[in-house]
Amino acid sequence: NHCSHEKPVHVKEKLRVCMGLLGLGLDSAFKYMKQLIYSAGTLAHYDVNIEITLEVDASKHGLGAVLLQEGKLVAYASKSLSPTEEDYA
């Protein structure tokens, strides 16, 4: 596994940039970013010979993770927490 020494850019910061550039509210910016991720050609194929970077983020309301190789998105996952799960967050 590869651990990046660069300062990570958090999802919230990316959303703020998206909001500012497009004049979108938070919900619209989030939906726009999800649409970009889901669009064709966004995901790269996993290569066992290339180092990986795993970036994760969590809040009281959800969890998210992305797997990158050479800065390209290979896989992602997210989960909204149930009220019971939020009590443990």
XYZ file of C-alpha atoms in Angstrom:
89
model
C 0.000 0.000 0.000
C 1.088 3.531 -0.711
C 0.685 6.224 1.916
C 0.698 9.706 0.392
C 2.639 12.388 2.222
C 0.774 15.138 0.416
C -1.889 17.064 2.296
C -5.198 15.319 1.453
C -8.035 17.312 -0.051
C -11.195 16.405 1.790
C -14.548 15.841 0.129
C -15.981 18.884 1.905
C -13.302 21.098 0.325
C -14.006 19.621 -3.116
C -17.709 20.325 -2.610
C -16.970 23.927 -1.617
C -14.926 24.403 -4.803
C -17.686 22.842 -6.890
C -20.278 25.034 -5.186
C -18.235 28.163 -5.852
C -17.439 27.404 -9.486
C -20.922 26.304 -10.443
C -22.971 28.447 -8.089
C -24.578 25.325 -6.610
C -25.930 24.612 -3.154
C -24.452 21.791 -1.092
C -27.004 19.146 -2.142
C -26.731 20.056 -5.823
C -22.920 20.064 -5.682
C -22.923 16.618 -4.039
C -25.314 15.227 -6.668
C -23.161 16.751 -9.423
C -20.013 15.112 -8.048
C -21.814 11.748 -7.745
C -22.938 12.066 -11.359
C -19.316 12.653 -12.442
C -18.191 9.549 -10.568
C -20.971 7.400 -12.035
C -20.384 8.594 -15.619
C -18.815 6.259 -18.161
C -15.048 6.213 -18.285
C -14.609 7.549 -14.773
C -13.339 4.336 -13.194
C -9.914 2.951 -14.108
C -9.130 -0.759 -14.201
C -7.306 -2.150 -11.159
C -3.706 -3.162 -11.859
C -2.129 -5.507 -9.316
C 1.333 -4.132 -10.228
C 0.571 -0.486 -9.346
C 0.633 0.896 -5.790
C -2.718 1.890 -4.316
C -3.877 4.850 -2.278
C -6.910 4.456 -0.036
C -8.662 7.670 1.023
C -11.435 7.502 3.600
C -13.743 10.005 5.225
C -16.398 9.707 7.890
C -18.956 11.852 9.615
C -21.727 11.285 12.103
C -24.046 10.563 9.177
C -21.977 8.451 6.772
C -18.791 6.762 5.620
C -16.913 6.938 2.334
C -13.789 5.528 0.738
C -12.011 5.662 -2.613
C -9.262 3.432 -3.999
C -6.836 5.223 -6.318
C -3.981 4.112 -8.545
C -1.747 6.813 -10.034
C -4.376 9.361 -9.018
C -7.123 7.591 -10.978
C -10.298 6.324 -9.336
C -10.454 2.521 -9.308
C -13.239 1.867 -6.783
C -15.403 3.728 -4.299
C -17.894 2.990 -1.571
C -20.182 5.016 0.641
C -22.783 4.302 3.277
C -25.321 6.448 5.042
C -25.619 5.519 8.684
C -28.913 4.496 10.231
C -30.078 6.371 13.341
C -28.871 3.436 15.468
C -25.450 3.481 13.786
C -25.259 7.268 14.217
C -25.552 6.736 17.970
C -22.230 4.861 17.839
C -20.509 7.475 15.623
